[in-house]
Coordinates of C-alpha atoms and ligand atoms in Angstrom, one line a residue:
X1 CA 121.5 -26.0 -46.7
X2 CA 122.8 -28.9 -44.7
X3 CA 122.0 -29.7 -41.4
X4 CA 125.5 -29.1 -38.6
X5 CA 126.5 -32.4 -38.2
X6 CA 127.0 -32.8 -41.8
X7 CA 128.0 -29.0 -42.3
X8 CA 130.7 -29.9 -39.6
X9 CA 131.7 -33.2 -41.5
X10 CA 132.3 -31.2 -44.7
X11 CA 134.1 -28.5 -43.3
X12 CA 137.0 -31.2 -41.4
X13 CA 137.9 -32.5 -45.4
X14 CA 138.6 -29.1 -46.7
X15 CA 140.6 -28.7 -43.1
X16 CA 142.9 -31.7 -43.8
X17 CA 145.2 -30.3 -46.1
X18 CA 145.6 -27.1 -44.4
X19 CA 146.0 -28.9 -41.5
X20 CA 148.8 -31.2 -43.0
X21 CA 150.5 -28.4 -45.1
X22 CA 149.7 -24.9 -42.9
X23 CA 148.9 -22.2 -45.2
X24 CA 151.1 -21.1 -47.6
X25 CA 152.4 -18.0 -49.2
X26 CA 151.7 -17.2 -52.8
X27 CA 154.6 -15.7 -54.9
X28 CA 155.5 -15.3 -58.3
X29 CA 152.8 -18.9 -59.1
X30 CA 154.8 -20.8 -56.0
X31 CA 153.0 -21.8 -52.9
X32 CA 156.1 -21.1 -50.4
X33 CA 156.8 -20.8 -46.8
X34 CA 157.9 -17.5 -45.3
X35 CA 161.1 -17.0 -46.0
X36 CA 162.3 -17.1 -42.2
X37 CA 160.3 -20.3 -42.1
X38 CA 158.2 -18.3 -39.2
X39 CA 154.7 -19.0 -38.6
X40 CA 151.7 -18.0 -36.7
X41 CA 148.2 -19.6 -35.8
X42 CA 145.1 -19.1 -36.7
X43 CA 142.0 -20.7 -34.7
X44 CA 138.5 -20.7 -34.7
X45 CA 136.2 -18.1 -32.5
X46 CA 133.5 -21.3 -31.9
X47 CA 135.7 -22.9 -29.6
X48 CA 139.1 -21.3 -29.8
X49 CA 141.1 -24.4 -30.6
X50 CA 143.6 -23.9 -33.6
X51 CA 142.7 -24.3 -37.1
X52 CA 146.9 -24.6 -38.8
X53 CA 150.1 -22.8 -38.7
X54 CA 150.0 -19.8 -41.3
X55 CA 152.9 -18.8 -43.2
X56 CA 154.0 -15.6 -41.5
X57 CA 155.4 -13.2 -44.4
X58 CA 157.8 -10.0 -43.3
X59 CA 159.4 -7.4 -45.2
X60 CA 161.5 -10.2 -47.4
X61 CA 158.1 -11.9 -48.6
X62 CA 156.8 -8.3 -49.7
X63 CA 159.8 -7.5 -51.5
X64 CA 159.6 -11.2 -53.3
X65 CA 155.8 -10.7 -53.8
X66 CA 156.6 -7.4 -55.0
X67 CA 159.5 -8.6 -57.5
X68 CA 157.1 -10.9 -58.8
X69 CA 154.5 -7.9 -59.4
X70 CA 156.5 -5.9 -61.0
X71 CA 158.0 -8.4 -63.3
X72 CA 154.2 -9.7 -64.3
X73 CA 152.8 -6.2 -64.6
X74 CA 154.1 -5.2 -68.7
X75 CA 152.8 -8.6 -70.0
X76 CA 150.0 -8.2 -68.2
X77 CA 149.2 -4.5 -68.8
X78 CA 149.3 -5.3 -72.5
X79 CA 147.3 -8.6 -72.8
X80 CA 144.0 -8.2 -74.9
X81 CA 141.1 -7.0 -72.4
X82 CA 139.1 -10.2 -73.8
X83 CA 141.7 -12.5 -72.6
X84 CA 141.7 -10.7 -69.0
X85 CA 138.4 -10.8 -69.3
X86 CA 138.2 -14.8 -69.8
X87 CA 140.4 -15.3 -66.7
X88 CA 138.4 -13.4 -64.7
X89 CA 135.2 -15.2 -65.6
X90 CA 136.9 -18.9 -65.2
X91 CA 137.6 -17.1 -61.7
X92 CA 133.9 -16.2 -60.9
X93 CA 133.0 -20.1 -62.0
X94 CA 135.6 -21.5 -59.8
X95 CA 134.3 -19.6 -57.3
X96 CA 130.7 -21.1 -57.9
X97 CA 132.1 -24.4 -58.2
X98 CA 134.0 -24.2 -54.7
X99 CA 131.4 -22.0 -52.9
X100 CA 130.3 -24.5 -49.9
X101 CA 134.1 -25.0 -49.2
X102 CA 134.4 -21.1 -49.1
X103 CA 131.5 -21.0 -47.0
X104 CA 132.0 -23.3 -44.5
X105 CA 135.9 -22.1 -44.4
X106 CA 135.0 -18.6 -43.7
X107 CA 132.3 -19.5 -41.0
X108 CA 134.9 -21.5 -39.0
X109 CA 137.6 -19.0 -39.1
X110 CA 135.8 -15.9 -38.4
X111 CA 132.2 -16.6 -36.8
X112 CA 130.1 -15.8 -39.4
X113 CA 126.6 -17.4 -39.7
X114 CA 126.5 -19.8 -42.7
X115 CA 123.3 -18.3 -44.0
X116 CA 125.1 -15.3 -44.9
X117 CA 128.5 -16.7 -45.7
X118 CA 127.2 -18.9 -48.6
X119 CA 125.3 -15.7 -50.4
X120 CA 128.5 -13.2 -49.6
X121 CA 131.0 -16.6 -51.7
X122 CA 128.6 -15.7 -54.3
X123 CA 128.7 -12.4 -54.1
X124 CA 132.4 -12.6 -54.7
X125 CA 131.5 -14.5 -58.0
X126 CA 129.6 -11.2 -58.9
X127 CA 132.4 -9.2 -58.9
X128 CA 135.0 -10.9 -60.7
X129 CA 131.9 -11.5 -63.1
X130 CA 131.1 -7.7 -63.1
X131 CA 134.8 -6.2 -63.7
X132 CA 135.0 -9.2 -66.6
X133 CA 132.6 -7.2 -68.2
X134 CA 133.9 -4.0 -67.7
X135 CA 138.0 -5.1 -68.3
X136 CA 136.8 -4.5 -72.3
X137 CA 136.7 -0.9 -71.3
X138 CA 138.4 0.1 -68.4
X139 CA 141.2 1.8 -71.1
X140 CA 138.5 4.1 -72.8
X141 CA 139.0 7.9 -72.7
X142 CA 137.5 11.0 -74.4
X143 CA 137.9 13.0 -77.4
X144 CA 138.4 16.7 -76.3
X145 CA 138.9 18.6 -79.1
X146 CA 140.2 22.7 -79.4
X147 CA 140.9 25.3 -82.1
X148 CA 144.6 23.8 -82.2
X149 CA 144.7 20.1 -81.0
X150 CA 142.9 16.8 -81.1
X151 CA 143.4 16.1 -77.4
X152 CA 142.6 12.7 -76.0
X153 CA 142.7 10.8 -73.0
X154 CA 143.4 7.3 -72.4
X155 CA 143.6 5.3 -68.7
X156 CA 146.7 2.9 -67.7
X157 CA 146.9 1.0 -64.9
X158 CA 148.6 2.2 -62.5
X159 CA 151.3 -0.7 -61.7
X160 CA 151.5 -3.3 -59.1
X161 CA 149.4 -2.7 -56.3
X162 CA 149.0 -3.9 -52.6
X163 CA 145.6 -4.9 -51.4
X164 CA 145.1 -5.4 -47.5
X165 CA 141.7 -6.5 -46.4
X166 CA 140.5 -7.0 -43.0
X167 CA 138.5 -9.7 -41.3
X168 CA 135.2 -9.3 -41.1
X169 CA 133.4 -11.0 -45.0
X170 CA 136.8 -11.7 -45.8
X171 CA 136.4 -13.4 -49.0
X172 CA 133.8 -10.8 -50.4
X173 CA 135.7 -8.1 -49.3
X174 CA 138.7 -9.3 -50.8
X175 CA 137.3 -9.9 -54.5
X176 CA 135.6 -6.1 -54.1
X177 CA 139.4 -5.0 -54.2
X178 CA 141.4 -7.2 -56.7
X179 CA 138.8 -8.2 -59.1
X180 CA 138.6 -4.6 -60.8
X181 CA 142.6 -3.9 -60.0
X182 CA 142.8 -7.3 -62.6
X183 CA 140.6 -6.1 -64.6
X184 CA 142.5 -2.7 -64.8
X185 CA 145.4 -4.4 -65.6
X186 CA 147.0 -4.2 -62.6
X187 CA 149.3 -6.7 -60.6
X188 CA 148.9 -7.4 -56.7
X189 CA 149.9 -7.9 -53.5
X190 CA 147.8 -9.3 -51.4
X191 CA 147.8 -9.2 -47.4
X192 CA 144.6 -10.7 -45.8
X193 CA 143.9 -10.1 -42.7
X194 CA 145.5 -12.3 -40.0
X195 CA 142.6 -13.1 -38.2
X196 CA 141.5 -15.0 -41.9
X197 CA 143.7 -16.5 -43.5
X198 CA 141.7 -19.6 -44.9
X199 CA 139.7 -18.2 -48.0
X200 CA 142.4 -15.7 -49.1
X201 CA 144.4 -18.8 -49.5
X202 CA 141.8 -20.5 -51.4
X203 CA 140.7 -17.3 -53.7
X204 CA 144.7 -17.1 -54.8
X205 CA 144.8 -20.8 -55.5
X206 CA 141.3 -20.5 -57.8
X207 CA 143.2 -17.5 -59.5
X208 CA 146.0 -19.4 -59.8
X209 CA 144.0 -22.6 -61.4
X210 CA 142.0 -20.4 -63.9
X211 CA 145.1 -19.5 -65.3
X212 CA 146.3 -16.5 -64.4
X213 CA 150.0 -15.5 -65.0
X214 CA 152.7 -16.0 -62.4
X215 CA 153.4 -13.0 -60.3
X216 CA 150.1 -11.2 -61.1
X217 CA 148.5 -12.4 -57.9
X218 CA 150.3 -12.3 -55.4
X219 CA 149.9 -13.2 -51.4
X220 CA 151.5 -12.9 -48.9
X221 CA 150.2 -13.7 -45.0
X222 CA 150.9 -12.0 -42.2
X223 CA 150.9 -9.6 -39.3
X224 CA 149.6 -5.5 -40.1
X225 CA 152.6 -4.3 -38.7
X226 CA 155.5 -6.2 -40.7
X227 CA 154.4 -7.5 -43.9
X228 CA 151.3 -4.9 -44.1
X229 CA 153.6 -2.0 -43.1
X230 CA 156.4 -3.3 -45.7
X231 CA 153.8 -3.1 -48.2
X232 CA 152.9 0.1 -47.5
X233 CA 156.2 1.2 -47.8
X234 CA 157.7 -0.8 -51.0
X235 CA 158.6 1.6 -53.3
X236 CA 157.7 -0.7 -56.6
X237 CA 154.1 -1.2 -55.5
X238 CA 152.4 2.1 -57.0
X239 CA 149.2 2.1 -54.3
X240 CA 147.1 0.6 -51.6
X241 CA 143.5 -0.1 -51.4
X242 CA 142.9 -0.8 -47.9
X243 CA 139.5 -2.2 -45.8
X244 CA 140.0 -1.8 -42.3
X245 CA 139.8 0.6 -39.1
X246 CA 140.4 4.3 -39.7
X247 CA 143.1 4.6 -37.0
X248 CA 145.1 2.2 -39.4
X249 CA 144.4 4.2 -42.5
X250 CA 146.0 7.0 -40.9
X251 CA 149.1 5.1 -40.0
X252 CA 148.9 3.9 -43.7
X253 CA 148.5 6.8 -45.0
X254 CA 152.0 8.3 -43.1
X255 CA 154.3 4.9 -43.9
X256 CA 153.1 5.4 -47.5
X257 CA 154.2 9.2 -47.7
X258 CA 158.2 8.7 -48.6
X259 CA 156.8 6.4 -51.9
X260 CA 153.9 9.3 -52.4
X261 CA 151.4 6.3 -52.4
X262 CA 148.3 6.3 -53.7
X263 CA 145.3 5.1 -51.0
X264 CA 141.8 4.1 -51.2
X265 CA 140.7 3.4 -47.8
X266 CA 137.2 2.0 -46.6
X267 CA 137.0 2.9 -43.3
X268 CA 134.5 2.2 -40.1
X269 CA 131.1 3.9 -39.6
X270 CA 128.5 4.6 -37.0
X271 CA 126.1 4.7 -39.2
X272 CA 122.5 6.5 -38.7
X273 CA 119.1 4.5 -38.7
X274 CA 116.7 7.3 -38.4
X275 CA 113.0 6.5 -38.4
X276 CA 110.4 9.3 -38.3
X277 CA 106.6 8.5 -37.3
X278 CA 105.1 8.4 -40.4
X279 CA 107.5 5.4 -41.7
X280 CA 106.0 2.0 -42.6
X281 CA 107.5 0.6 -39.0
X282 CA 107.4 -2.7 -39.6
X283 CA 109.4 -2.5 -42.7
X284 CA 111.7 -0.4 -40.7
X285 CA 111.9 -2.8 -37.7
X286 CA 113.0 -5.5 -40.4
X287 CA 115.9 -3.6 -41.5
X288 CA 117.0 -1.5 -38.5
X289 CA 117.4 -5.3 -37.5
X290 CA 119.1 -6.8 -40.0
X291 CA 121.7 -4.1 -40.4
X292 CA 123.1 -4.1 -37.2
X293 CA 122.7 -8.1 -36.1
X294 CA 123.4 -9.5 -39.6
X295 CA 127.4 -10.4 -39.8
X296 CA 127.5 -10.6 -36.2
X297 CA 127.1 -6.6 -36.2
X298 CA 130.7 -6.7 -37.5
X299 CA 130.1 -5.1 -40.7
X300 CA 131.1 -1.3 -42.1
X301 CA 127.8 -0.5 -42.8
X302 CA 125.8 -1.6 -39.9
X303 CA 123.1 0.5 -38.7
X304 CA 124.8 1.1 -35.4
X305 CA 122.8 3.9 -34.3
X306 CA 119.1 4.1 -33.9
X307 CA 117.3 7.7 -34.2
X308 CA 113.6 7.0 -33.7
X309 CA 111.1 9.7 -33.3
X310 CA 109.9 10.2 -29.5
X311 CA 106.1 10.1 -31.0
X312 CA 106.9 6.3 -31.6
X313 CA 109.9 5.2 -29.5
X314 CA 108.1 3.6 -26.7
X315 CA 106.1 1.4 -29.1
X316 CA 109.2 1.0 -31.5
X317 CA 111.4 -0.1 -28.8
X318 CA 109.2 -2.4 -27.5
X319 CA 108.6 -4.7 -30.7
X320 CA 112.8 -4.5 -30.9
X321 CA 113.1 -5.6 -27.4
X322 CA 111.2 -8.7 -28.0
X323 CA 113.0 -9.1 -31.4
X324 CA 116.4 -8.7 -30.4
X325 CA 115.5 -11.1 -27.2
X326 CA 114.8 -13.9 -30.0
X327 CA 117.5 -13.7 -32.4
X328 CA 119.3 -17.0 -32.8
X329 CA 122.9 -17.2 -31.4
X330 CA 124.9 -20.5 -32.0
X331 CA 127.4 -22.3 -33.9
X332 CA 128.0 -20.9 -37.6
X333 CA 127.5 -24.0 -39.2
X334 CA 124.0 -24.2 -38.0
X335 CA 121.8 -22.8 -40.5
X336 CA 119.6 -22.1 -38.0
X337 CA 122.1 -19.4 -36.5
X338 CA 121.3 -16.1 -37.0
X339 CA 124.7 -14.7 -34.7
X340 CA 127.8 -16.7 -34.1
X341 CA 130.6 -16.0 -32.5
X342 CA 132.8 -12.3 -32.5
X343 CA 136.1 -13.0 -34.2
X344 CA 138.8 -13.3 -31.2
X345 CA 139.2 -12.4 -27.7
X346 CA 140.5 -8.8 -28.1
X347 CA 137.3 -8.2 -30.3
X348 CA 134.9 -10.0 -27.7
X349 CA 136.7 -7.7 -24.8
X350 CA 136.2 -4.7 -26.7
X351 CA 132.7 -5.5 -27.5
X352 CA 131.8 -6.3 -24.2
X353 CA 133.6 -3.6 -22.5
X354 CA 130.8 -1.6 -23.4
X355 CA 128.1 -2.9 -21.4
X356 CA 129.7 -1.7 -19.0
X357 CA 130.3 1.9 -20.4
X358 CA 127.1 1.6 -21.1
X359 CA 125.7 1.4 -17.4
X360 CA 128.4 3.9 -16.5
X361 CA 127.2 6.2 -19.2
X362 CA 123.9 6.1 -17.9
X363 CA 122.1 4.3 -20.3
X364 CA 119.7 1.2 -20.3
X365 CA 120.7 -2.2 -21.4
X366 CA 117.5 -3.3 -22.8
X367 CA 118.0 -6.7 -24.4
X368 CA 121.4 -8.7 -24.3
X369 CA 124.4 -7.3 -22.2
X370 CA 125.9 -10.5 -21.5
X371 CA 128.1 -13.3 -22.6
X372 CA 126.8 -16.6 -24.4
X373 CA 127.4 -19.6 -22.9
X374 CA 132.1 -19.9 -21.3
X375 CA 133.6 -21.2 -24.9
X376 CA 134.4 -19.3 -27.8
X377 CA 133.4 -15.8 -28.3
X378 CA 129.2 -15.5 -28.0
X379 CA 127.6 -12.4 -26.9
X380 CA 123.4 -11.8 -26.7
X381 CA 122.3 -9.3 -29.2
X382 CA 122.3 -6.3 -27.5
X383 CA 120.5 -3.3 -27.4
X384 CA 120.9 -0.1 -25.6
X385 CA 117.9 2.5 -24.8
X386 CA 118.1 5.8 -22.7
X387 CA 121.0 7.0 -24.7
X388 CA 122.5 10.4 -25.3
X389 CA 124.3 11.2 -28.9
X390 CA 127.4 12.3 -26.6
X391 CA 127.8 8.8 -24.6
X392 CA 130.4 6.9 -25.8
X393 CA 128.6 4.0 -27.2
X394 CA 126.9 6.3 -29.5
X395 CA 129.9 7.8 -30.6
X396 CA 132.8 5.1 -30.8
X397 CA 132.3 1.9 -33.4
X398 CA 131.9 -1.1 -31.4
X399 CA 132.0 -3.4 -34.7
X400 CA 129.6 -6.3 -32.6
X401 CA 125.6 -6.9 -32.2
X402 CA 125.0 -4.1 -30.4
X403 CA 122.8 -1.5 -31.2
X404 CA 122.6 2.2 -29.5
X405 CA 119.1 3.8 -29.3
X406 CA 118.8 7.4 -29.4
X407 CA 115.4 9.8 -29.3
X408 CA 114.5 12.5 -31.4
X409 CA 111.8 15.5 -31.3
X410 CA 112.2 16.7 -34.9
X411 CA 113.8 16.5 -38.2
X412 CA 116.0 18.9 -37.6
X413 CA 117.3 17.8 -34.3
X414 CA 117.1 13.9 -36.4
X415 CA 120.0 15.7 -38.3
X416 CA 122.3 17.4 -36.2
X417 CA 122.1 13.8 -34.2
X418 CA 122.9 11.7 -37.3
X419 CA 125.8 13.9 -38.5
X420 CA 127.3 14.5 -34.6
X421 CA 130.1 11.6 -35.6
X422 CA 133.4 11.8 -36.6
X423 CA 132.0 9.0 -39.2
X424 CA 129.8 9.4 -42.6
X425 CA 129.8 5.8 -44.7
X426 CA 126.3 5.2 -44.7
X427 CA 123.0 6.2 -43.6
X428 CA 119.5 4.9 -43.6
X429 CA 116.3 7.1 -43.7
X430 CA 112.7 5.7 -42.9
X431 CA 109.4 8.3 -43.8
X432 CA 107.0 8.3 -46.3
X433 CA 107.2 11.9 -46.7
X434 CA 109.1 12.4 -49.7
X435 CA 109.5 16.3 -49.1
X436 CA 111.4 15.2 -45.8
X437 CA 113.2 12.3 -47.7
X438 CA 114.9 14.7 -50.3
X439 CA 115.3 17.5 -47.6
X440 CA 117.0 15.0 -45.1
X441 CA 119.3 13.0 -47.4
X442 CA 120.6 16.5 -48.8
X443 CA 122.1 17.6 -45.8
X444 CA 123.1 13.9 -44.4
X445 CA 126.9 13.6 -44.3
X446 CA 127.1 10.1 -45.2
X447 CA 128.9 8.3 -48.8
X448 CA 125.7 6.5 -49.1
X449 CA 122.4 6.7 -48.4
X450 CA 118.9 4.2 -48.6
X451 CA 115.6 5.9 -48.0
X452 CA 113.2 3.2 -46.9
X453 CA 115.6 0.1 -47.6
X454 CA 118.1 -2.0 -45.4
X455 CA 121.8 -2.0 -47.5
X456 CA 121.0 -2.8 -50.9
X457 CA 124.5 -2.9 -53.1
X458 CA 124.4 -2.6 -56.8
X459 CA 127.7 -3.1 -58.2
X460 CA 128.3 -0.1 -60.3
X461 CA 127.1 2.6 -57.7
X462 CA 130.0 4.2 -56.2
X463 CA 130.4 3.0 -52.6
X464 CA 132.5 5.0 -49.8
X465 CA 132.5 6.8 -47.5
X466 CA 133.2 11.1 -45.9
X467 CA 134.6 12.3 -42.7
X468 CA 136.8 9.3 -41.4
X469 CA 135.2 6.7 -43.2
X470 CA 136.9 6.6 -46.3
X471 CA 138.8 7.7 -49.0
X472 CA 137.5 7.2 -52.3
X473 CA 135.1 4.9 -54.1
X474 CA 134.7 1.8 -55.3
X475 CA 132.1 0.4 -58.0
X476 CA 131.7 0.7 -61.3
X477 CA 133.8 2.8 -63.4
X478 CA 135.0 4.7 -59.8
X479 CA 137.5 1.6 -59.1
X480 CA 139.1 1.8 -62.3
X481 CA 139.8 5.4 -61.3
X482 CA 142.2 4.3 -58.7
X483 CA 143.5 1.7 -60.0
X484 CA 144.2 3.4 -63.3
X485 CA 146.0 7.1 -64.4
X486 CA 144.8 9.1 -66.7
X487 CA 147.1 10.3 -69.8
X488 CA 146.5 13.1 -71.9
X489 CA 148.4 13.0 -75.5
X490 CA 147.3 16.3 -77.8
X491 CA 147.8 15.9 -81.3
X492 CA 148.6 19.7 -83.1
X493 CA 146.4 20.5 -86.3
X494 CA 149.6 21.8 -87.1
X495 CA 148.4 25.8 -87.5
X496 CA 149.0 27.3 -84.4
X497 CA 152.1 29.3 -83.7
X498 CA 154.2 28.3 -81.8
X499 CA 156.4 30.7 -79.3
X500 CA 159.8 31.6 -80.9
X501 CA 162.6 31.9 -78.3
X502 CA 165.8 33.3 -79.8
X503 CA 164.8 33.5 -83.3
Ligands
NAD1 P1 142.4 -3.3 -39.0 O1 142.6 -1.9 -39.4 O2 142.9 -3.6 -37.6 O3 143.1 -4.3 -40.0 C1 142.8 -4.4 -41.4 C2 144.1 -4.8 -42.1 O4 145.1 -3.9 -42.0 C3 144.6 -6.2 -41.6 O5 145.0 -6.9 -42.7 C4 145.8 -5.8 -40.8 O6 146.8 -6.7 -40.7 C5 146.3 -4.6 -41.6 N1 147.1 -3.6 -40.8 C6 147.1 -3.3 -39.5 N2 148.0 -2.4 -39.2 C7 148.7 -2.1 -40.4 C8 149.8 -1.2 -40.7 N3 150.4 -0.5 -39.8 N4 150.2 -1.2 -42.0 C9 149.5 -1.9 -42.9 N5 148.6 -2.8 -42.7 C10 148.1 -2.9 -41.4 O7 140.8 -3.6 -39.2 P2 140.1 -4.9 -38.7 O8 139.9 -4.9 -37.3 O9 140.7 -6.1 -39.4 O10 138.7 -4.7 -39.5 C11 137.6 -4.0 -38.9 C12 137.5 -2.6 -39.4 O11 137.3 -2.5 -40.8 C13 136.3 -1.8 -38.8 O12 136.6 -0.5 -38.4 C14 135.4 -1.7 -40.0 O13 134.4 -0.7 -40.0 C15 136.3 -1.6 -41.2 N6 135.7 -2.0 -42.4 C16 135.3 -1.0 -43.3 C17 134.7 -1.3 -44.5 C18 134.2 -0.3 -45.5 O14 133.9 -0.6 -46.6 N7 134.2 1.0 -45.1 C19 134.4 -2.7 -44.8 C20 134.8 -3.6 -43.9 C21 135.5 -3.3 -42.7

């Protein structure tokens, strides 16, 4: 990795042109401004000074993006799997070949360290690579035979669909949701978050450039509340997959009721860390750590709250203390930077507010608690001791580097603790008793679980979440079974009898 200065020099030529253009709409293969020539701006949480104008799409951009979708969607629905699968490749390499750009694009508009941003542009390679693969298949159905009828099934896609991402790993997120809808041969809408505009701009351009179709990708940039809510709404797009906060799935969820949309939501979490005395500690230290301070703590699956056993929480706590205390916050571009800045000032305010719901609680702040330096958004890793599962920090998802700490007697009380949350995406379990392990992940209400790991993803295990984290599942062969319906056609043997009405 490059050192800032030159990080820095290399992100200001990929800024030019969006700086000299704004960014642009995507509909139907035509970079456009929104149609009431309204924009918006995006800037950066280093320093807060604006990146460019973005084009800001309303309910007449949907309806053209949506146009577009539905006009793509037959030619594309019937094109050979191995030709969707080529585009979807060339994607994945034009991703590889523009990674550093993606990189250094999406540290500077949302915050995120660069040492994590270049693997997660990579990532997003992965997945167009992995639903390539599976595009070949994604139409395969079963045999079911009976006495009377060769019945079998067959999956079609579903239709044009809308896709609306938040900001926090952007560009990864994003690919997670349309790289299997493509492969499913489905169209899409697609409306970033508008917090991060830059690399959703730049993954519908590389779409665009490896040759897929006019009007199958589609994007269109802009606030949740008009062009998200339009979306929502449009009667020609056939579902949503949403990323996001579960407050909004709900409101999703009621403006997609009239069209009877069908939703995939991944929601937030508070999810359980729970480490029981007879763990390897260090390993768990190591990964309590890195889930929740990774990504700035803004990440769905962040191990928000810490269960440790009260036979070990003194010693436990300490070693975090010191760890947390020496965790590097700075600019993004820095590969040095283990933190960077939260993504705006609303975030930052509601991050912060909880120091001091913290104190008011009663608990401790033992590490962080403040504010990083009086420009852009910076906070200390933070870590709170002394707490009860009831306080509010241990209920309510801060979505920052901050960490609750919570004590526990025994495995069962371990249990009630983790599952006392409206949440359940993911939870993480530390003992070396594999008894306990099997017992313990059984009855944890959580989509997904790691016994003795940090977050480990493998693409074709399903990943969601229960309770208010989630609807459905992505991964594998589970995203094809949203983006795809399943059709039944039963051939007679031709010997059965068949009712006789008025005969
Ligand atoms: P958010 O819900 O505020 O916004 C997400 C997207 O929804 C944005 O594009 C926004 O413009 C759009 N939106 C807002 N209101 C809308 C409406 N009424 N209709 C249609 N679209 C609307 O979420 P955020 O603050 O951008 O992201 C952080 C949240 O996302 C956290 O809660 C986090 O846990 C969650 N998240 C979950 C997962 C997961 O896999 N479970 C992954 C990443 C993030």
């Amino acid at each position: 990795m490059s050192d800032l200065a030159t990080n820095i020099e290399t992100l200001n030529s990929h800024l030019t042109r969006f700086r000299e253009t704004g960014i642009l709409n995507l509909i139907g293969g035509e970079s456009r401004p929104a149609a009431s020539g309204a924009t918006f701006e995006t800037s950066s949480p280093v320093d807060e000074s604006v990146i460019c104008p973005v084009s800001k799409g309303e309910a007449a951009d949907i309806d053209a993006a949506a146009a577009a979708a539905k006009a793509a969607f037959p030619a594309w629905r019937d094109m050979p799997a191995l030709e969707r699968k080529k585009i979807l490749n060339r994607i994945a390499d034009l991703i590889v070949e523009r990674a550093e750009e993606i990189a250094l694009c999406e540290c500077w508009d949302t915050g995120q360290a660069l040492r994590f941003m270049s693997k997660a542009a990579l990532r997003g390679a992965e997945n167009f690579r992995f639903f390539a693969d599976k595009a070949t298949a994604a139409r395969d159905g079963q045999q079911l035979q009976s006495p009377t009828l060769m019945n079998v099934t067959t999956r079609v896609p579903i239709g044009p669909v809308g896709v609306i991402t938040p900001w926090n790993t952007p560009f990864m997120l994003s690919t997670w949701k349309i790289a299997p809808a493509l492969a499913a041969g489905c169209t899409v809408v697609h409306k970033p978050a508008e917090f991060s505009p830059l690399t959703a701009r730049i993954l519908a351009e590389i779409a665009h450039e490896a040759g897929l179709p006019p009007g199958v990708w589609n994007l269109v940039n802009g606030f949740g509340e008009d062009a998200g809510r339009a979306l929502t709404e449009h009667p020609d797009i056939k579902a949503i997959a949403f990323v996001g906060e579960s407050k909004t799935g709900s409101m999703i969820m009621k403006q997609g009721a009239d069209t009877l949309k069908r939703v995939h939501f991944e929601l937030g979490g508070k999810n359980p860390v729970v480490v029981f005395d007879d763990a390897d500690l260090d390993r768990a230290l190591d990964a309590a750590i890195f889930m929740i301070y990774s990504l700035n703590g803004e990440r769905c699956t962040s191990s928000s709250r810490l269960l440790v056993q009260e036979s070990i929480a003194d010693a436990f706590e300490a070693k975090l203390i010191e760890r947390v205390n020496n965790i590097k916050v700075g600019h993004p571009l820095d590969p040095a930077t283990e933190v960077g800045p939260l993504i705006h000032k609303v975030h930052f305010d509601k991050v912060t507010s909880y120091f001091e719901t913290a104190k008011h609680d009663g608990a401790t702040i033992a590490a962080g608690g403040t504010r990083v330096g009086d420009q852009g958004w910076f906070v200390r890793p933070t870590l709170f001791t002394n707490a009860t599962n009831g306080m509010t920090i241990a209920q309510e998802e801060i979505f920052g580097p901050v960490l609750t700490a919570i004590r526990f007697k025994d495995e069962d009380e371990a249990l009630t603790l983790a599952n006392e949350t409206q949440y359940g995406l993911t939870g993480y379990v530390w003992t070396n008793d594999l008894t306990r392990a099997l017992r313990f992940t059984n009855a944890l209400e959580a989509g997904m679980i790691w016994v003795n790991s940090e977050n480990v993803r493998h693409l074709p295990t399903p990943f969601g979440g229960v309770k208010a984290s989630g609807i459905g599942r992505d991964g594998g062969d589970w995203s094809f079974e949203f983006y795809m319906e399943q059709k039944h056609i039963g051939f007679a043997l031709g010997h059965h009898k068949i009712p006789r009405l008025g005969a």
